[in-house]
XYZ file of C-alpha atoms in Angstrom:
336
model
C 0.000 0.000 0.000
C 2.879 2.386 -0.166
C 2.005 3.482 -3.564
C -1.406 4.940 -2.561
C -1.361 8.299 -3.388
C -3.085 10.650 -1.153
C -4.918 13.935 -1.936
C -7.109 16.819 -0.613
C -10.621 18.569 -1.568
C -10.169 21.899 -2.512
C -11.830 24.387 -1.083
C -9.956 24.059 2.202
C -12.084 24.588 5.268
C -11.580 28.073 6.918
C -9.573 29.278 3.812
C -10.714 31.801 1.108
C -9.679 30.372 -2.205
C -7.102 33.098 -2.302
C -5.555 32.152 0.749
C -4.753 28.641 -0.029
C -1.268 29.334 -1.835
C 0.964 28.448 1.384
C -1.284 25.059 1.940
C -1.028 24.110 -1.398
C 2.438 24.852 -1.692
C 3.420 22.943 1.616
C 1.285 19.490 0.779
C 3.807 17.088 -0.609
C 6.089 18.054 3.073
C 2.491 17.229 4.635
C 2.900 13.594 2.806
C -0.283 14.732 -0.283
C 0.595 14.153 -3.812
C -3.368 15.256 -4.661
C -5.558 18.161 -5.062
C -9.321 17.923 -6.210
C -12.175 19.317 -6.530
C -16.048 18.608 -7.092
C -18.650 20.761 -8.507
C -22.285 20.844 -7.933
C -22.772 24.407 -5.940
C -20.299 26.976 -4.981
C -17.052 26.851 -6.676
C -16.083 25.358 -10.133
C -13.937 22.241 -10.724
C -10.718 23.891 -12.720
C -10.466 27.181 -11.360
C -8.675 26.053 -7.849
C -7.075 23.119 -10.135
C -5.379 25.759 -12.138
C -4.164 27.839 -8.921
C -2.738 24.796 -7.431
C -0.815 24.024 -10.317
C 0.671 27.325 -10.416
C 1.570 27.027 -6.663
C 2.776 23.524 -6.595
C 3.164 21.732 -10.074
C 4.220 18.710 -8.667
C 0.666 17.526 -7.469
C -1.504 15.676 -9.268
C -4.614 17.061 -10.181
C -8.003 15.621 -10.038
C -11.911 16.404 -10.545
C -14.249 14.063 -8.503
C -16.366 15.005 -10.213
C -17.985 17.153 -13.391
C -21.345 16.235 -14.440
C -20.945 15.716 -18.286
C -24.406 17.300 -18.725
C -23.284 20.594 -17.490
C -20.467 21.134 -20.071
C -20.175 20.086 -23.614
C -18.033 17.099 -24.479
C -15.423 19.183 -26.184
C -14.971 21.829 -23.813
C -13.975 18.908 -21.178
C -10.919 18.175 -23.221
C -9.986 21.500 -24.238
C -9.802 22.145 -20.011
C -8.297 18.895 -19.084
C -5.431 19.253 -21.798
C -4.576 22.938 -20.892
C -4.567 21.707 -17.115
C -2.036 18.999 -18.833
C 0.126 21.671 -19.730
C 0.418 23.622 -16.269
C 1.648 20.846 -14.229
C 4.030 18.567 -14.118
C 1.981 15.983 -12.057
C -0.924 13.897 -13.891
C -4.221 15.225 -14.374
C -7.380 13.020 -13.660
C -10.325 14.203 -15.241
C -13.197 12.805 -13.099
C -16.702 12.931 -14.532
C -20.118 11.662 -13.736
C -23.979 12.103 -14.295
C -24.233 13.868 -10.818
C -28.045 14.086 -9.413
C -30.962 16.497 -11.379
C -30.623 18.553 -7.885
C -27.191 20.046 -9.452
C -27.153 19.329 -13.640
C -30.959 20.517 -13.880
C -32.247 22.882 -10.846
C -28.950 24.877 -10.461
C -28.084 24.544 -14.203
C -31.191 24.570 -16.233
C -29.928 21.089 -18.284
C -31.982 17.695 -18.711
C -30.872 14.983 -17.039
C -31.419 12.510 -19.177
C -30.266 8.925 -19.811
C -27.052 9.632 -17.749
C -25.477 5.836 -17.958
C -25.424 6.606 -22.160
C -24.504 9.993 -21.684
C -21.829 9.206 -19.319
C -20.025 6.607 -21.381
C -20.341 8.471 -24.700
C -18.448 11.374 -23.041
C -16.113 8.973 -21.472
C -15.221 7.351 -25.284
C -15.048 10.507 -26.547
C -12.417 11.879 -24.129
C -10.554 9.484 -24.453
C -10.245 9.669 -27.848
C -9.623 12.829 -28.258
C -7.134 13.275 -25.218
C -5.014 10.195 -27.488
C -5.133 12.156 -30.406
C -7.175 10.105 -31.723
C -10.303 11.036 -34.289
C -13.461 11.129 -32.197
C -15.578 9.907 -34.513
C -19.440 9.715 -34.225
C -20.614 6.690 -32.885
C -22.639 7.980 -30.117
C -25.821 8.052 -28.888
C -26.232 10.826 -26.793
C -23.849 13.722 -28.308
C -22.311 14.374 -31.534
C -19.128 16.363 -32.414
C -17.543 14.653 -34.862
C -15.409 17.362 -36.242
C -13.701 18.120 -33.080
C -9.736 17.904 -32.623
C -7.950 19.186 -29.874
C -5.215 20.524 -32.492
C -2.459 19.036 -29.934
C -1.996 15.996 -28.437
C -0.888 16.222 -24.644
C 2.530 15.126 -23.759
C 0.688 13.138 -20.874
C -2.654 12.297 -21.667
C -5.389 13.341 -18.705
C -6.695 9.954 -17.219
C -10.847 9.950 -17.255
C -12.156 8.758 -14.282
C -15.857 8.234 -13.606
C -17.775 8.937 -10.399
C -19.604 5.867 -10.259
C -21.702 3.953 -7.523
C -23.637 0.814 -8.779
C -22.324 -1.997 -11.323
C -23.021 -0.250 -14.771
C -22.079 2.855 -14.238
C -18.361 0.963 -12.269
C -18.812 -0.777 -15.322
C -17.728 2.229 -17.553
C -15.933 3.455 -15.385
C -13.501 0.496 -15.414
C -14.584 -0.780 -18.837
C -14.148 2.641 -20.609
C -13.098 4.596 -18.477
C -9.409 4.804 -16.682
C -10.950 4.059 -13.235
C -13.586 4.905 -10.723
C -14.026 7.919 -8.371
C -16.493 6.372 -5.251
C -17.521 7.998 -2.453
C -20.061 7.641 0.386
C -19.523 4.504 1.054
C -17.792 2.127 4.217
C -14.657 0.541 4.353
C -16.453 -2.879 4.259
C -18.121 -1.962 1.017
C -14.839 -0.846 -0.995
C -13.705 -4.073 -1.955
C -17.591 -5.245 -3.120
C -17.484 -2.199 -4.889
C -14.362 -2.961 -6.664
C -14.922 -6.257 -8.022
C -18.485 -5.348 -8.983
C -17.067 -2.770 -11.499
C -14.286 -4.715 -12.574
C -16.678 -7.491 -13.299
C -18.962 -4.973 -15.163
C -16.269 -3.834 -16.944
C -14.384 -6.992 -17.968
C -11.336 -6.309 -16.133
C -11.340 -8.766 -13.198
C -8.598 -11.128 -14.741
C -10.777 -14.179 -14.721
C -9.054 -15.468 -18.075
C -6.028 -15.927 -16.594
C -4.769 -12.677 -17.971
C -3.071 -9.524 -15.648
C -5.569 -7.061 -15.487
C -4.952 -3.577 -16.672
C -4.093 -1.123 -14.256
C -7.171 0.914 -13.007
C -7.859 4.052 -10.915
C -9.602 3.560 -7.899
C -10.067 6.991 -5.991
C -11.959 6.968 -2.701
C -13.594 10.113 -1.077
C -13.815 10.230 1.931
C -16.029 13.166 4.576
C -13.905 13.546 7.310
C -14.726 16.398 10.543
C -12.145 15.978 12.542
C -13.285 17.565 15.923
C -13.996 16.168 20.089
C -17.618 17.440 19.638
C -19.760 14.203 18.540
C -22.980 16.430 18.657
C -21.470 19.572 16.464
C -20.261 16.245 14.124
C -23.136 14.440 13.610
C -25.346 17.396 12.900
C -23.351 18.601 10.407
C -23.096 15.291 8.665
C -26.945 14.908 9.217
C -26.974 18.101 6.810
C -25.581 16.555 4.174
C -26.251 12.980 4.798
C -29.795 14.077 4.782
C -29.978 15.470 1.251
C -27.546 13.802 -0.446
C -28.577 9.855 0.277
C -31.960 10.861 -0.556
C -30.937 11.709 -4.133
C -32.366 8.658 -6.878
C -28.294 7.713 -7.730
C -27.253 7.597 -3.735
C -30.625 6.224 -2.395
C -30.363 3.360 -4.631
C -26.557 2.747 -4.306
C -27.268 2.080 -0.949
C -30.457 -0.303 -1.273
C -28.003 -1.984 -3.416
C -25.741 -2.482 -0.329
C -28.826 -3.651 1.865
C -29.177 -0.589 3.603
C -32.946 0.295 2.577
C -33.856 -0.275 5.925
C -31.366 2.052 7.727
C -32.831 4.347 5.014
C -36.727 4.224 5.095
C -37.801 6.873 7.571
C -35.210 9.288 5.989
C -36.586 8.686 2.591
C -40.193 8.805 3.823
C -39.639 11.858 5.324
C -37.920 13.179 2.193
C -40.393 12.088 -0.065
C -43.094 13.919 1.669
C -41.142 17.086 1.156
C -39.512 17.188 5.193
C -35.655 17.770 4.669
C -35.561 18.622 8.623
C -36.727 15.298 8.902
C -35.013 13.382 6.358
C -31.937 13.763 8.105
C -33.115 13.721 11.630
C -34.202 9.934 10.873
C -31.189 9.022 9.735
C -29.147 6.450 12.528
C -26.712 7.431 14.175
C -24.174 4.568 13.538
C -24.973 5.518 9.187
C -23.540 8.927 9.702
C -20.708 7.858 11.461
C -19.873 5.598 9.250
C -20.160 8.205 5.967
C -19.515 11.147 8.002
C -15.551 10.357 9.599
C -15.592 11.871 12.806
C -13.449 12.408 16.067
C -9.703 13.229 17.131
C -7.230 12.712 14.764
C -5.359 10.133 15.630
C -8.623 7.943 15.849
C -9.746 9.126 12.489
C -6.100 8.070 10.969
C -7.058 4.584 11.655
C -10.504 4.721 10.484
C -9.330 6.165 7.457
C -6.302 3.605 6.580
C -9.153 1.011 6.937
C -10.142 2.147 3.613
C -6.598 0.842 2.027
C -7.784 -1.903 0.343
C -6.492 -3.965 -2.810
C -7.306 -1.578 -5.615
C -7.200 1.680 -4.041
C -4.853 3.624 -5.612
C -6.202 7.257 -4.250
C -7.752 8.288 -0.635
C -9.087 11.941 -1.428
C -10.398 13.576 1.964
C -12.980 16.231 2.166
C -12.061 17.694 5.146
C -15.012 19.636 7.023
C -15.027 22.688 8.702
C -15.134 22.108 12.491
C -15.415 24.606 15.755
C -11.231 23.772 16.800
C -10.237 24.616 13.373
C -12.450 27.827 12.859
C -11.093 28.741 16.226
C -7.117 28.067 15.108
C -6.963 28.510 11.531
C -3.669 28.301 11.022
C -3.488 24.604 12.647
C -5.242 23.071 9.102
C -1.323 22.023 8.079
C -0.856 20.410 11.241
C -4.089 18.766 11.462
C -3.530 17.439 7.699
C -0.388 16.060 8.757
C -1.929 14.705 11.085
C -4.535 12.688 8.789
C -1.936 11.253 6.674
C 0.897 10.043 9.225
């Protein structure tokens, strides 16, 4: 496991965009070779990505992830091959289908028939990141006389934010590799063979199997205060497992029960109450919480077979909006 690489979610809590530089700058001392980013609201994906690269071009970049509905196919690789050029790390371009909540209410786009969608844009990347004509054998977008113009020294990898077997199934199929998230140590390694499986990678001919990305995201709060913890990942927790893609990941894993009175509740239009029915022992297992030497462990459970990347998100908590300036410590901390 000493290859894992090991990265951070930009925004940093308690820091204005502007005032990450000495953060960024410092990560690989703090033991990080990653920055990312996500997108849904607030911030954008590449704007920070481009930053960090100017501060510290030996990190890798990453997005986990862009929703492919929200930009056009051809735009993606225009932005992930000028990234290409500003570091000297890799770029991972991370993309996904997202939830309607994000590509449709905050961006006025149809969210339609995202597994198609997703792996056109996926083939289509690829492609054209390789140099290679795009073609137009697609059934959900058509741009068949794009060309980058320039073929990047190092290619951008294209990662998909996946959750159930299909979608892992591009994303390992298709794809370079899988960004997951939301999900237990115990479920990594289902996860992991299901896409593999899906995808045709597992080996099972006797064959090695190609080398994969496997980047896990993990919601860590690292503070004493169990209350101030829990309600903060009840905020979240709340809304986001009660989205179609995340509500049925985890049925999938057997945890419609745990869910049921938080869906209820959501479905009848009561976010209060969504997450106030959610169990305890669900949020802290999603929502990483405690000291940090305790959440260390907790997170190196998540080093299984296949995981090449442990991305934490990193939530703001009372100690750290009380000492800003002990976030380097703290993610030294994480990683030791």
């Amino acid at each position: 496991m000493n290859d894992v690489r090991w990265g951070v979610n930009l925004p940093l809590p308690t820091r204005a965009l502007a005032d990450h530089r000495r953060t960024v700058e410092a990560l690989p001392d703090l033991g990080f070779t990653d920055v990312w980013t996500g997108e849904g609201g607030g911030i954008d994906a590449f704007t920070p990505l481009a930053a960090a690269a100017a501060w510290q071009p030996a990190l890798r970049l990453g997005t986990g992830v862009v929703p492919v509905f929200t930009r056009g196919p051809g735009i993606l690789a225009q932005t992930a091959a000028t990234l290409s050029q500003l570091t000297e790390g890799e770029v991972l371009l991370g993309v996904g289908a997202s939830v309607p909540a994000h590509t449709t209410a905050l961006n006025g786009v149809t969210h339609d028939r995202p597994l198609a969608r997703v792996g056109d844009t996926v083939r289509f990347l690829r492609r054209a990141l390789h140099g290679e004509p795009v073609g137009d054998a697609y059934e959900t977008l058509s741009a068949p006389g794009f060309s980058l113009g320039f073929t990047p020294a190092r290619p951008p990898k294209v990662l998909v934010g996946a959750l159930r077997p299909r979608m892992l199934g591009v994303a390992y199929g298709d794809g370079d590799g899988a960004v997951v998230n939301l999900l237990t140590a115990e479920d990594v390694p289902r996860v992991i063979a299901a896409g593999r499986a899906q995808g045709g990678v597992d080996g099972s001919d006797g064959t090695p199997p190609p080398p994969k990305e496997t980047v896990v995201k993990l919601f860590v709060c690292p503070t004493r205060d169990t209350t101030y913890a829990r309600n903060a990942g009840r905020g979240f927790l709340g809304w986001i497992l009660n989205q179609k893609p995340y509500h049925a990941f985890h049925e999938w894993l057997g945890r419609g029960d745990l869910l049921k009175a938080s869906h209820e509740a959501h479905l009848a239009g009561d976010r209060y109450g969504a997450s106030a029915a959610l169990p305890d022992r669900l949020v802290d297992a999603l929502w990483l919480h405690g000291e940090p030497a305790a959440l260390r462990e907790r997170i190196r459970g998540f080093l299984h077979p296949g995981v090449t990347t442990l991305l934490l998100y990193v939530a703001p908590t009372p100690e750290l909006y009380g000492d800003p300036a002990a976030l380097p410590g703290l993610l030294a901390d994480l990683r030791a």
